[in-house]
Amino acid sequence: MSDSIACPQCTLQNSYPDGTMMVCADCGYEWLAHAPAEASVVVRDSNGNVLAQGDTVVVIKDLKVKGSSIPLKQGTLIRGIRLVEDDAEHIEGNSDKIKGLVLKTCFLRKA
């Protein structure tokens, strides 16, 4: 049992392989034995261009912003975007007037 992997849930070493999955004999938790080498999510804008951390995007239609009386107008630049971990549909960023935005990528295009 020197090659057994610790269970991510109960941290005990009593696990065994079952096909592509690992199974903990103590708690019954199952997980992927080998995570893919590149498990990152590819984030794309409305035109299919790949977005990266720090890119600048443009809003393609007027959007109402919850909690604000100021709408985001078409053509507004969002500079220095941050990608949301494990979510290909949302980005975080700031406009000149509104801070702390979370936007859907279907309303954005890469500048």
PDB file of N, CA and C in Angstrom:
ATOM      1  N   MET A   1       0.799  -1.204   0.000  1.00  0.00           N
ATOM      2  CA  MET A   1       0.000   0.000   0.000  1.00  0.00           C
ATOM      3  C   MET A   1       0.837   1.261   0.000  1.00  0.00           C
ATOM      4  N   SER A   2       2.073   1.154  -0.398  1.00  0.00           N
ATOM      5  CA  SER A   2       2.952   2.314  -0.408  1.00  0.00           C
ATOM      6  C   SER A   2       2.596   3.276  -1.528  1.00  0.00           C
ATOM      7  N   ASP A   3       1.872   2.810  -2.572  1.00  0.00           N
ATOM      8  CA  ASP A   3       1.523   3.679  -3.686  1.00  0.00           C
ATOM      9  C   ASP A   3       0.107   4.255  -3.563  1.00  0.00           C
ATOM     10  N   SER A   4      -0.583   4.045  -2.451  1.00  0.00           N
ATOM     11  CA  SER A   4      -1.933   4.577  -2.296  1.00  0.00           C
ATOM     12  C   SER A   4      -1.880   6.087  -2.089  1.00  0.00           C
ATOM     13  N   ILE A   5      -2.908   6.736  -2.570  1.00  0.00           N
ATOM     14  CA  ILE A   5      -3.020   8.195  -2.510  1.00  0.00           C
ATOM     15  C   ILE A   5      -3.959   8.558  -1.373  1.00  0.00           C
ATOM     16  N   ALA A   6      -3.644   9.631  -0.667  1.00  0.00           N
ATOM     17  CA  ALA A   6      -4.495  10.081   0.439  1.00  0.00           C
ATOM     18  C   ALA A   6      -5.829  10.583  -0.102  1.00  0.00           C
ATOM     19  N   CYS A   7      -6.888  10.245   0.582  1.00  0.00           N
ATOM     20  CA  CYS A   7      -8.235  10.686   0.209  1.00  0.00           C
ATOM     21  C   CYS A   7      -8.357  12.197   0.442  1.00  0.00           C
ATOM     22  N   PRO A   8      -8.864  12.961  -0.550  1.00  0.00           N
ATOM     23  CA  PRO A   8      -9.022  14.407  -0.355  1.00  0.00           C
ATOM     24  C   PRO A   8     -10.083  14.771   0.676  1.00  0.00           C
ATOM     25  N   GLN A   9     -10.998  13.847   0.977  1.00  0.00           N
ATOM     26  CA  GLN A   9     -12.069  14.151   1.913  1.00  0.00           C
ATOM     27  C   GLN A   9     -11.697  13.799   3.351  1.00  0.00           C
ATOM     28  N   CYS A  10     -11.226  12.565   3.583  1.00  0.00           N
ATOM     29  CA  CYS A  10     -10.942  12.147   4.961  1.00  0.00           C
ATOM     30  C   CYS A  10      -9.444  12.079   5.259  1.00  0.00           C
ATOM     31  N   THR A  11      -8.593  12.265   4.254  1.00  0.00           N
ATOM     32  CA  THR A  11      -7.124  12.286   4.339  1.00  0.00           C
ATOM     33  C   THR A  11      -6.495  10.975   4.801  1.00  0.00           C
ATOM     34  N   LEU A  12      -7.220   9.873   4.754  1.00  0.00           N
ATOM     35  CA  LEU A  12      -6.639   8.573   5.091  1.00  0.00           C
ATOM     36  C   LEU A  12      -6.003   7.961   3.851  1.00  0.00           C
ATOM     37  N   GLN A  13      -5.036   7.092   4.037  1.00  0.00           N
ATOM     38  CA  GLN A  13      -4.266   6.499   2.944  1.00  0.00           C
ATOM     39  C   GLN A  13      -4.881   5.221   2.388  1.00  0.00           C
ATOM     40  N   ASN A  14      -6.055   4.833   2.806  1.00  0.00           N
ATOM     41  CA  ASN A  14      -6.669   3.577   2.407  1.00  0.00           C
ATOM     42  C   ASN A  14      -7.517   3.773   1.150  1.00  0.00           C
ATOM     43  N   SER A  15      -6.869   3.974  -0.019  1.00  0.00           N
ATOM     44  CA  SER A  15      -7.588   4.165  -1.271  1.00  0.00           C
ATOM     45  C   SER A  15      -7.086   3.175  -2.315  1.00  0.00           C
ATOM     46  N   TYR A  16      -7.912   2.931  -3.335  1.00  0.00           N
ATOM     47  CA  TYR A  16      -7.545   1.995  -4.387  1.00  0.00           C
ATOM     48  C   TYR A  16      -8.081   2.494  -5.724  1.00  0.00           C
ATOM     49  N   PRO A  17      -7.422   2.126  -6.836  1.00  0.00           N
ATOM     50  CA  PRO A  17      -7.892   2.553  -8.164  1.00  0.00           C
ATOM     51  C   PRO A  17      -9.076   1.707  -8.623  1.00  0.00           C
ATOM     52  N   ASP A  18     -10.000   2.348  -9.331  1.00  0.00           N
ATOM     53  CA  ASP A  18     -11.149   1.665  -9.913  1.00  0.00           C
ATOM     54  C   ASP A  18     -11.371   2.272 -11.294  1.00  0.00           C
ATOM     55  N   GLY A  19     -10.697   1.732 -12.290  1.00  0.00           N
ATOM     56  CA  GLY A  19     -10.753   2.313 -13.631  1.00  0.00           C
ATOM     57  C   GLY A  19      -9.990   3.627 -13.641  1.00  0.00           C
ATOM     58  N   THR A  20     -10.655   4.714 -14.026  1.00  0.00           N
ATOM     59  CA  THR A  20     -10.012   6.031 -14.029  1.00  0.00           C
ATOM     60  C   THR A  20     -10.235   6.772 -12.722  1.00  0.00           C
ATOM     61  N   MET A  21     -10.964   6.169 -11.801  1.00  0.00           N
ATOM     62  CA  MET A  21     -11.289   6.807 -10.526  1.00  0.00           C
ATOM     63  C   MET A  21     -10.469   6.187  -9.397  1.00  0.00           C
ATOM     64  N   MET A  22     -10.288   6.962  -8.334  1.00  0.00           N
ATOM     65  CA  MET A  22      -9.732   6.453  -7.080  1.00  0.00           C
ATOM     66  C   MET A  22     -10.880   6.394  -6.088  1.00  0.00           C
ATOM     67  N   VAL A  23     -10.907   5.371  -5.237  1.00  0.00           N
ATOM     68  CA  VAL A  23     -11.980   5.185  -4.269  1.00  0.00           C
ATOM     69  C   VAL A  23     -11.359   5.041  -2.886  1.00  0.00           C
ATOM     70  N   CYS A  24     -11.915   5.757  -1.917  1.00  0.00           N
ATOM     71  CA  CYS A  24     -11.472   5.631  -0.528  1.00  0.00           C
ATOM     72  C   CYS A  24     -12.271   4.498   0.113  1.00  0.00           C
ATOM     73  N   ALA A  25     -11.557   3.502   0.647  1.00  0.00           N
ATOM     74  CA  ALA A  25     -12.224   2.360   1.269  1.00  0.00           C
ATOM     75  C   ALA A  25     -12.867   2.736   2.602  1.00  0.00           C
ATOM     76  N   ASP A  26     -12.411   3.812   3.241  1.00  0.00           N
ATOM     77  CA  ASP A  26     -12.941   4.197   4.549  1.00  0.00           C
ATOM     78  C   ASP A  26     -14.219   5.016   4.449  1.00  0.00           C
ATOM     79  N   CYS A  27     -14.199   6.058   3.607  1.00  0.00           N
ATOM     80  CA  CYS A  27     -15.378   6.945   3.552  1.00  0.00           C
ATOM     81  C   CYS A  27     -16.187   6.774   2.268  1.00  0.00           C
ATOM     82  N   GLY A  28     -15.639   6.065   1.259  1.00  0.00           N
ATOM     83  CA  GLY A  28     -16.371   5.830   0.026  1.00  0.00           C
ATOM     84  C   GLY A  28     -16.285   6.955  -0.986  1.00  0.00           C
ATOM     85  N   TYR A  29     -15.488   7.972  -0.723  1.00  0.00           N
ATOM     86  CA  TYR A  29     -15.353   9.113  -1.636  1.00  0.00           C
ATOM     87  C   TYR A  29     -14.631   8.676  -2.902  1.00  0.00           C
ATOM     88  N   GLU A  30     -15.088   9.163  -4.077  1.00  0.00           N
ATOM     89  CA  GLU A  30     -14.459   8.846  -5.357  1.00  0.00           C
ATOM     90  C   GLU A  30     -13.962  10.118  -6.014  1.00  0.00           C
ATOM     91  N   TRP A  31     -12.786  10.067  -6.665  1.00  0.00           N
ATOM     92  CA  TRP A  31     -12.228  11.215  -7.379  1.00  0.00           C
ATOM     93  C   TRP A  31     -11.404  10.699  -8.542  1.00  0.00           C
ATOM     94  N   LEU A  32     -11.090  11.607  -9.477  1.00  0.00           N
ATOM     95  CA  LEU A  32     -10.291  11.238 -10.638  1.00  0.00           C
ATOM     96  C   LEU A  32      -8.884  10.877 -10.200  1.00  0.00           C
ATOM     97  N   ALA A  33      -8.373   9.778 -10.711  1.00  0.00           N
ATOM     98  CA  ALA A  33      -7.038   9.319 -10.326  1.00  0.00           C
ATOM     99  C   ALA A  33      -5.967  10.270 -10.842  1.00  0.00           C
ATOM    100  N   HIS A  34      -6.101  10.700 -12.065  1.00  0.00           N
ATOM    101  CA  HIS A  34      -5.110  11.599 -12.661  1.00  0.00           C
ATOM    102  C   HIS A  34      -5.842  12.783 -13.242  1.00  0.00           C
ATOM    103  N   ALA A  35      -5.606  13.956 -12.679  1.00  0.00           N
ATOM    104  CA  ALA A  35      -6.219  15.168 -13.207  1.00  0.00           C
ATOM    105  C   ALA A  35      -5.593  15.476 -14.560  1.00  0.00           C
ATOM    106  N   PRO A  36      -6.345  16.047 -15.493  1.00  0.00           N
ATOM    107  CA  PRO A  36      -5.773  16.412 -16.776  1.00  0.00           C
ATOM    108  C   PRO A  36      -4.617  17.385 -16.580  1.00  0.00           C
ATOM    109  N   ALA A  37      -3.636  17.329 -17.465  1.00  0.00           N
ATOM    110  CA  ALA A  37      -2.445  18.174 -17.334  1.00  0.00           C
ATOM    111  C   ALA A  37      -2.820  19.658 -17.362  1.00  0.00           C
ATOM    112  N   GLU A  38      -3.738  20.032 -18.224  1.00  0.00           N
ATOM    113  CA  GLU A  38      -4.167  21.423 -18.308  1.00  0.00           C
ATOM    114  C   GLU A  38      -5.658  21.462 -17.999  1.00  0.00           C
ATOM    115  N   ALA A  39      -6.006  21.683 -16.751  1.00  0.00           N
ATOM    116  CA  ALA A  39      -7.397  21.650 -16.330  1.00  0.00           C
ATOM    117  C   ALA A  39      -8.042  23.028 -16.349  1.00  0.00           C
ATOM    118  N   SER A  40      -7.337  24.029 -16.874  1.00  0.00           N
ATOM    119  CA  SER A  40      -7.882  25.379 -16.870  1.00  0.00           C
ATOM    120  C   SER A  40      -9.009  25.500 -17.890  1.00  0.00           C
ATOM    121  N   VAL A  41      -9.928  26.398 -17.620  1.00  0.00           N
ATOM    122  CA  VAL A  41     -11.075  26.636 -18.470  1.00  0.00           C
ATOM    123  C   VAL A  41     -10.710  27.717 -19.483  1.00  0.00           C
ATOM    124  N   VAL A  42     -11.089  27.512 -20.737  1.00  0.00           N
ATOM    125  CA  VAL A  42     -10.844  28.505 -21.776  1.00  0.00           C
ATOM    126  C   VAL A  42     -12.021  29.462 -21.791  1.00  0.00           C
ATOM    127  N   VAL A  43     -11.745  30.750 -21.616  1.00  0.00           N
ATOM    128  CA  VAL A  43     -12.782  31.774 -21.587  1.00  0.00           C
ATOM    129  C   VAL A  43     -12.779  32.481 -22.932  1.00  0.00           C
ATOM    130  N   ARG A  44     -13.959  32.567 -23.564  1.00  0.00           N
ATOM    131  CA  ARG A  44     -14.084  33.193 -24.882  1.00  0.00           C
ATOM    132  C   ARG A  44     -15.107  34.315 -24.838  1.00  0.00           C
ATOM    133  N   ASP A  45     -14.885  35.343 -25.673  1.00  0.00           N
ATOM    134  CA  ASP A  45     -15.837  36.451 -25.764  1.00  0.00           C
ATOM    135  C   ASP A  45     -16.966  36.083 -26.718  1.00  0.00           C
ATOM    136  N   SER A  46     -17.830  37.047 -27.063  1.00  0.00           N
ATOM    137  CA  SER A  46     -18.988  36.770 -27.911  1.00  0.00           C
ATOM    138  C   SER A  46     -18.592  36.413 -29.338  1.00  0.00           C
ATOM    139  N   ASN A  47     -17.396  36.799 -29.772  1.00  0.00           N
ATOM    140  CA  ASN A  47     -16.924  36.477 -31.118  1.00  0.00           C
ATOM    141  C   ASN A  47     -16.073  35.219 -31.154  1.00  0.00           C
ATOM    142  N   GLY A  48     -15.831  34.584 -30.023  1.00  0.00           N
ATOM    143  CA  GLY A  48     -15.039  33.364 -29.969  1.00  0.00           C
ATOM    144  C   GLY A  48     -13.563  33.591 -29.716  1.00  0.00           C
ATOM    145  N   ASN A  49     -13.143  34.827 -29.473  1.00  0.00           N
ATOM    146  CA  ASN A  49     -11.743  35.106 -29.170  1.00  0.00           C
ATOM    147  C   ASN A  49     -11.436  34.697 -27.735  1.00  0.00           C
ATOM    148  N   VAL A  50     -10.256  34.129 -27.525  1.00  0.00           N
ATOM    149  CA  VAL A  50      -9.852  33.684 -26.191  1.00  0.00           C
ATOM    150  C   VAL A  50      -9.483  34.896 -25.344  1.00  0.00           C
ATOM    151  N   LEU A  51     -10.039  34.958 -24.123  1.00  0.00           N
ATOM    152  CA  LEU A  51      -9.728  36.044 -23.192  1.00  0.00           C
ATOM    153  C   LEU A  51      -8.710  35.561 -22.169  1.00  0.00           C
ATOM    154  N   ALA A  52      -7.817  36.456 -21.772  1.00  0.00           N
ATOM    155  CA  ALA A  52      -6.803  36.136 -20.780  1.00  0.00           C
ATOM    156  C   ALA A  52      -6.849  37.166 -19.661  1.00  0.00           C
ATOM    157  N   GLN A  53      -6.241  36.821 -18.545  1.00  0.00           N
ATOM    158  CA  GLN A  53      -6.145  37.719 -17.399  1.00  0.00           C
ATOM    159  C   GLN A  53      -5.487  39.036 -17.837  1.00  0.00           C
ATOM    160  N   GLY A  54      -6.115  40.174 -17.512  1.00  0.00           N
ATOM    161  CA  GLY A  54      -5.531  41.470 -17.818  1.00  0.00           C
ATOM    162  C   GLY A  54      -5.940  42.065 -19.146  1.00  0.00           C
ATOM    163  N   ASP A  55      -6.729  41.341 -19.945  1.00  0.00           N
ATOM    164  CA  ASP A  55      -7.177  41.868 -21.237  1.00  0.00           C
ATOM    165  C   ASP A  55      -8.139  43.028 -21.045  1.00  0.00           C
ATOM    166  N   THR A  56      -8.362  43.763 -22.133  1.00  0.00           N
ATOM    167  CA  THR A  56      -9.364  44.827 -22.172  1.00  0.00           C
ATOM    168  C   THR A  56     -10.498  44.358 -23.063  1.00  0.00           C
ATOM    169  N   VAL A  57     -11.730  44.519 -22.587  1.00  0.00           N
ATOM    170  CA  VAL A  57     -12.906  44.109 -23.352  1.00  0.00           C
ATOM    171  C   VAL A  57     -13.853  45.295 -23.502  1.00  0.00           C
ATOM    172  N   VAL A  58     -14.768  45.175 -24.478  1.00  0.00           N
ATOM    173  CA  VAL A  58     -15.754  46.212 -24.765  1.00  0.00           C
ATOM    174  C   VAL A  58     -17.138  45.611 -24.595  1.00  0.00           C
ATOM    175  N   VAL A  59     -18.058  46.358 -23.962  1.00  0.00           N
ATOM    176  CA  VAL A  59     -19.444  45.930 -23.793  1.00  0.00           C
ATOM    177  C   VAL A  59     -20.151  46.103 -25.134  1.00  0.00           C
ATOM    178  N   ILE A  60     -20.866  45.082 -25.626  1.00  0.00           N
ATOM    179  CA  ILE A  60     -21.470  45.133 -26.951  1.00  0.00           C
ATOM    180  C   ILE A  60     -22.937  45.569 -26.951  1.00  0.00           C
ATOM    181  N   LYS A  61     -23.539  45.703 -25.774  1.00  0.00           N
ATOM    182  CA  LYS A  61     -24.909  46.225 -25.691  1.00  0.00           C
ATOM    183  C   LYS A  61     -25.111  46.883 -24.335  1.00  0.00           C
ATOM    184  N   ASP A  62     -26.099  47.769 -24.234  1.00  0.00           N
ATOM    185  CA  ASP A  62     -26.394  48.427 -22.965  1.00  0.00           C
ATOM    186  C   ASP A  62     -26.830  47.386 -21.939  1.00  0.00           C
ATOM    187  N   LEU A  63     -26.260  47.480 -20.741  1.00  0.00           N
ATOM    188  CA  LEU A  63     -26.573  46.523 -19.677  1.00  0.00           C
ATOM    189  C   LEU A  63     -27.015  47.263 -18.426  1.00  0.00           C
ATOM    190  N   LYS A  64     -28.077  46.770 -17.798  1.00  0.00           N
ATOM    191  CA  LYS A  64     -28.480  47.287 -16.495  1.00  0.00           C
ATOM    192  C   LYS A  64     -27.581  46.652 -15.450  1.00  0.00           C
ATOM    193  N   VAL A  65     -27.164  47.431 -14.460  1.00  0.00           N
ATOM    194  CA  VAL A  65     -26.282  46.938 -13.411  1.00  0.00           C
ATOM    195  C   VAL A  65     -27.071  46.887 -12.110  1.00  0.00           C
ATOM    196  N   LYS A  66     -27.147  45.705 -11.515  1.00  0.00           N
ATOM    197  CA  LYS A  66     -27.855  45.564 -10.245  1.00  0.00           C
ATOM    198  C   LYS A  66     -27.155  46.380  -9.170  1.00  0.00           C
ATOM    199  N   GLY A  67     -27.924  47.098  -8.388  1.00  0.00           N
ATOM    200  CA  GLY A  67     -27.371  47.880  -7.290  1.00  0.00           C
ATOM    201  C   GLY A  67     -26.829  49.229  -7.713  1.00  0.00           C
ATOM    202  N   SER A  68     -27.043  49.616  -8.977  1.00  0.00           N
ATOM    203  CA  SER A  68     -26.552  50.896  -9.464  1.00  0.00           C
ATOM    204  C   SER A  68     -27.602  51.512 -10.369  1.00  0.00           C
ATOM    205  N   SER A  69     -27.702  52.835 -10.338  1.00  0.00           N
ATOM    206  CA  SER A  69     -28.634  53.526 -11.217  1.00  0.00           C
ATOM    207  C   SER A  69     -27.975  53.871 -12.550  1.00  0.00           C
ATOM    208  N   ILE A  70     -26.677  53.619 -12.660  1.00  0.00           N
ATOM    209  CA  ILE A  70     -25.931  53.922 -13.881  1.00  0.00           C
ATOM    210  C   ILE A  70     -25.829  52.655 -14.727  1.00  0.00           C
ATOM    211  N   PRO A  71     -26.358  52.660 -15.963  1.00  0.00           N
ATOM    212  CA  PRO A  71     -26.206  51.481 -16.818  1.00  0.00           C
ATOM    213  C   PRO A  71     -24.827  51.465 -17.484  1.00  0.00           C
ATOM    214  N   LEU A  72     -24.408  50.284 -17.905  1.00  0.00           N
ATOM    215  CA  LEU A  72     -23.188  50.171 -18.709  1.00  0.00           C
ATOM    216  C   LEU A  72     -23.602  50.359 -20.160  1.00  0.00           C
ATOM    217  N   LYS A  73     -23.091  51.382 -20.806  1.00  0.00           N
ATOM    218  CA  LYS A  73     -23.453  51.690 -22.180  1.00  0.00           C
ATOM    219  C   LYS A  73     -22.634  50.847 -23.154  1.00  0.00           C
ATOM    220  N   GLN A  74     -23.199  50.640 -24.319  1.00  0.00           N
ATOM    221  CA  GLN A  74     -22.492  49.945 -25.384  1.00  0.00           C
ATOM    222  C   GLN A  74     -21.203  50.690 -25.696  1.00  0.00           C
ATOM    223  N   GLY A  75     -20.107  49.967 -25.823  1.00  0.00           N
ATOM    224  CA  GLY A  75     -18.814  50.580 -26.118  1.00  0.00           C
ATOM    225  C   GLY A  75     -17.971  50.895 -24.897  1.00  0.00           C
ATOM    226  N   THR A  76     -18.498  50.647 -23.689  1.00  0.00           N
ATOM    227  CA  THR A  76     -17.739  50.893 -22.463  1.00  0.00           C
ATOM    228  C   THR A  76     -16.563  49.926 -22.384  1.00  0.00           C
ATOM    229  N   LEU A  77     -15.383  50.457 -22.071  1.00  0.00           N
ATOM    230  CA  LEU A  77     -14.188  49.637 -21.915  1.00  0.00           C
ATOM    231  C   LEU A  77     -14.080  49.093 -20.497  1.00  0.00           C
ATOM    232  N   ILE A  78     -13.757  47.832 -20.391  1.00  0.00           N
ATOM    233  CA  ILE A  78     -13.454  47.208 -19.111  1.00  0.00           C
ATOM    234  C   ILE A  78     -11.998  46.781 -19.203  1.00  0.00           C
ATOM    235  N   ARG A  79     -11.122  47.472 -18.475  1.00  0.00           N
ATOM    236  CA  ARG A  79      -9.682  47.221 -18.557  1.00  0.00           C
ATOM    237  C   ARG A  79      -9.225  46.288 -17.440  1.00  0.00           C
ATOM    238  N   GLY A  80      -8.216  45.489 -17.731  1.00  0.00           N
ATOM    239  CA  GLY A  80      -7.609  44.634 -16.716  1.00  0.00           C
ATOM    240  C   GLY A  80      -8.568  43.622 -16.127  1.00  0.00           C
ATOM    241  N   ILE A  81      -9.213  42.829 -16.981  1.00  0.00           N
ATOM    242  CA  ILE A  81     -10.196  41.861 -16.478  1.00  0.00           C
ATOM    243  C   ILE A  81      -9.511  40.759 -15.679  1.00  0.00           C
ATOM    244  N   ARG A  82     -10.293  40.143 -14.810  1.00  0.00           N
ATOM    245  CA  ARG A  82      -9.845  38.984 -14.041  1.00  0.00           C
ATOM    246  C   ARG A  82     -10.771  37.829 -14.381  1.00  0.00           C
ATOM    247  N   LEU A  83     -10.188  36.669 -14.651  1.00  0.00           N
ATOM    248  CA  LEU A  83     -10.981  35.495 -14.967  1.00  0.00           C
ATOM    249  C   LEU A  83     -11.488  34.860 -13.678  1.00  0.00           C
ATOM    250  N   VAL A  84     -12.726  34.374 -13.711  1.00  0.00           N
ATOM    251  CA  VAL A  84     -13.323  33.693 -12.576  1.00  0.00           C
ATOM    252  C   VAL A  84     -12.898  32.234 -12.642  1.00  0.00           C
ATOM    253  N   GLU A  85     -12.350  31.722 -11.547  1.00  0.00           N
ATOM    254  CA  GLU A  85     -11.837  30.356 -11.518  1.00  0.00           C
ATOM    255  C   GLU A  85     -12.938  29.344 -11.802  1.00  0.00           C
ATOM    256  N   ASP A  86     -12.666  28.411 -12.723  1.00  0.00           N
ATOM    257  CA  ASP A  86     -13.582  27.325 -13.100  1.00  0.00           C
ATOM    258  C   ASP A  86     -14.924  27.820 -13.643  1.00  0.00           C
ATOM    259  N   ASP A  87     -14.938  28.994 -14.278  1.00  0.00           N
ATOM    260  CA  ASP A  87     -16.168  29.535 -14.847  1.00  0.00           C
ATOM    261  C   ASP A  87     -15.835  30.214 -16.165  1.00  0.00           C
ATOM    262  N   ALA A  88     -16.271  29.617 -17.281  1.00  0.00           N
ATOM    263  CA  ALA A  88     -15.961  30.161 -18.599  1.00  0.00           C
ATOM    264  C   ALA A  88     -16.964  31.214 -19.043  1.00  0.00           C
ATOM    265  N   GLU A  89     -18.006  31.458 -18.269  1.00  0.00           N
ATOM    266  CA  GLU A  89     -19.043  32.395 -18.695  1.00  0.00           C
ATOM    267  C   GLU A  89     -18.975  33.756 -18.013  1.00  0.00           C
ATOM    268  N   HIS A  90     -18.117  33.945 -17.009  1.00  0.00           N
ATOM    269  CA  HIS A  90     -18.072  35.209 -16.282  1.00  0.00           C
ATOM    270  C   HIS A  90     -16.646  35.735 -16.162  1.00  0.00           C
ATOM    271  N   ILE A  91     -16.522  37.058 -16.131  1.00  0.00           N
ATOM    272  CA  ILE A  91     -15.249  37.715 -15.831  1.00  0.00           C
ATOM    273  C   ILE A  91     -15.528  38.790 -14.779  1.00  0.00           C
ATOM    274  N   GLU A  92     -14.483  39.237 -14.099  1.00  0.00           N
ATOM    275  CA  GLU A  92     -14.598  40.335 -13.149  1.00  0.00           C
ATOM    276  C   GLU A  92     -13.802  41.504 -13.686  1.00  0.00           C
ATOM    277  N   GLY A  93     -14.273  42.713 -13.405  1.00  0.00           N
ATOM    278  CA  GLY A  93     -13.557  43.890 -13.873  1.00  0.00           C
ATOM    279  C   GLY A  93     -14.164  45.161 -13.336  1.00  0.00           C
ATOM    280  N   ASN A  94     -13.575  46.291 -13.724  1.00  0.00           N
ATOM    281  CA  ASN A  94     -14.028  47.608 -13.296  1.00  0.00           C
ATOM    282  C   ASN A  94     -14.164  48.508 -14.511  1.00  0.00           C
ATOM    283  N   SER A  95     -15.230  49.300 -14.534  1.00  0.00           N
ATOM    284  CA  SER A  95     -15.341  50.350 -15.539  1.00  0.00           C
ATOM    285  C   SER A  95     -14.885  51.647 -14.880  1.00  0.00           C
ATOM    286  N   ASP A  96     -14.919  52.729 -15.626  1.00  0.00           N
ATOM    287  CA  ASP A  96     -14.501  54.008 -15.059  1.00  0.00           C
ATOM    288  C   ASP A  96     -15.428  54.465 -13.934  1.00  0.00           C
ATOM    289  N   LYS A  97     -16.722  54.156 -14.043  1.00  0.00           N
ATOM    290  CA  LYS A  97     -17.699  54.637 -13.069  1.00  0.00           C
ATOM    291  C   LYS A  97     -18.165  53.582 -12.074  1.00  0.00           C
ATOM    292  N   ILE A  98     -18.109  52.306 -12.448  1.00  0.00           N
ATOM    293  CA  ILE A  98     -18.633  51.246 -11.592  1.00  0.00           C
ATOM    294  C   ILE A  98     -17.512  50.255 -11.294  1.00  0.00           C
ATOM    295  N   LYS A  99     -17.294  49.983 -10.024  1.00  0.00           N
ATOM    296  CA  LYS A  99     -16.246  49.056  -9.592  1.00  0.00           C
ATOM    297  C   LYS A  99     -16.859  47.724  -9.181  1.00  0.00           C
ATOM    298  N   GLY A 100     -16.096  46.654  -9.280  1.00  0.00           N
ATOM    299  CA  GLY A 100     -16.528  45.344  -8.810  1.00  0.00           C
ATOM    300  C   GLY A 100     -17.581  44.688  -9.667  1.00  0.00           C
ATOM    301  N   LEU A 101     -17.453  44.776 -10.984  1.00  0.00           N
ATOM    302  CA  LEU A 101     -18.429  44.175 -11.889  1.00  0.00           C
ATOM    303  C   LEU A 101     -18.133  42.699 -12.127  1.00  0.00           C
ATOM    304  N   VAL A 102     -19.178  41.915 -12.238  1.00  0.00           N
ATOM    305  CA  VAL A 102     -19.081  40.535 -12.719  1.00  0.00           C
ATOM    306  C   VAL A 102     -19.953  40.488 -13.957  1.00  0.00           C
ATOM    307  N   LEU A 103     -19.320  40.217 -15.109  1.00  0.00           N
ATOM    308  CA  LEU A 103     -20.019  40.299 -16.391  1.00  0.00           C
ATOM    309  C   LEU A 103     -20.002  38.964 -17.110  1.00  0.00           C
ATOM    310  N   LYS A 104     -21.077  38.694 -17.848  1.00  0.00           N
ATOM    311  CA  LYS A 104     -21.134  37.503 -18.691  1.00  0.00           C
ATOM    312  C   LYS A 104     -20.337  37.776 -19.961  1.00  0.00           C
ATOM    313  N   THR A 105     -19.601  36.788 -20.417  1.00  0.00           N
ATOM    314  CA  THR A 105     -18.741  36.965 -21.576  1.00  0.00           C
ATOM    315  C   THR A 105     -19.540  37.084 -22.880  1.00  0.00           C
ATOM    316  N   CYS A 106     -20.810  36.677 -22.901  1.00  0.00           N
ATOM    317  CA  CYS A 106     -21.608  36.783 -24.109  1.00  0.00           C
ATOM    318  C   CYS A 106     -21.961  38.235 -24.430  1.00  0.00           C
ATOM    319  N   PHE A 107     -21.743  39.175 -23.501  1.00  0.00           N
ATOM    320  CA  PHE A 107     -22.004  40.585 -23.740  1.00  0.00           C
ATOM    321  C   PHE A 107     -20.719  41.385 -23.949  1.00  0.00           C
ATOM    322  N   LEU A 108     -19.616  40.682 -24.178  1.00  0.00           N
ATOM    323  CA  LEU A 108     -18.307  41.350 -24.292  1.00  0.00           C
ATOM    324  C   LEU A 108     -17.597  40.910 -25.563  1.00  0.00           C
ATOM    325  N   ARG A 109     -16.720  41.806 -26.070  1.00  0.00           N
ATOM    326  CA  ARG A 109     -15.807  41.426 -27.136  1.00  0.00           C
ATOM    327  C   ARG A 109     -14.434  41.961 -26.781  1.00  0.00           C
ATOM    328  N   LYS A 110     -13.416  41.273 -27.245  1.00  0.00           N
ATOM    329  CA  LYS A 110     -12.034  41.666 -26.951  1.00  0.00           C
ATOM    330  C   LYS A 110     -11.719  42.960 -27.692  1.00  0.00           C
ATOM    331  N   ALA A 111     -11.061  43.885 -27.000  1.00  0.00           N
ATOM    332  CA  ALA A 111     -10.719  45.183 -27.623  1.00  0.00           C
ATOM    333  C   ALA A 111      -9.436  45.078 -28.406  1.00  0.00           C
TER     334      ALA A 111
END
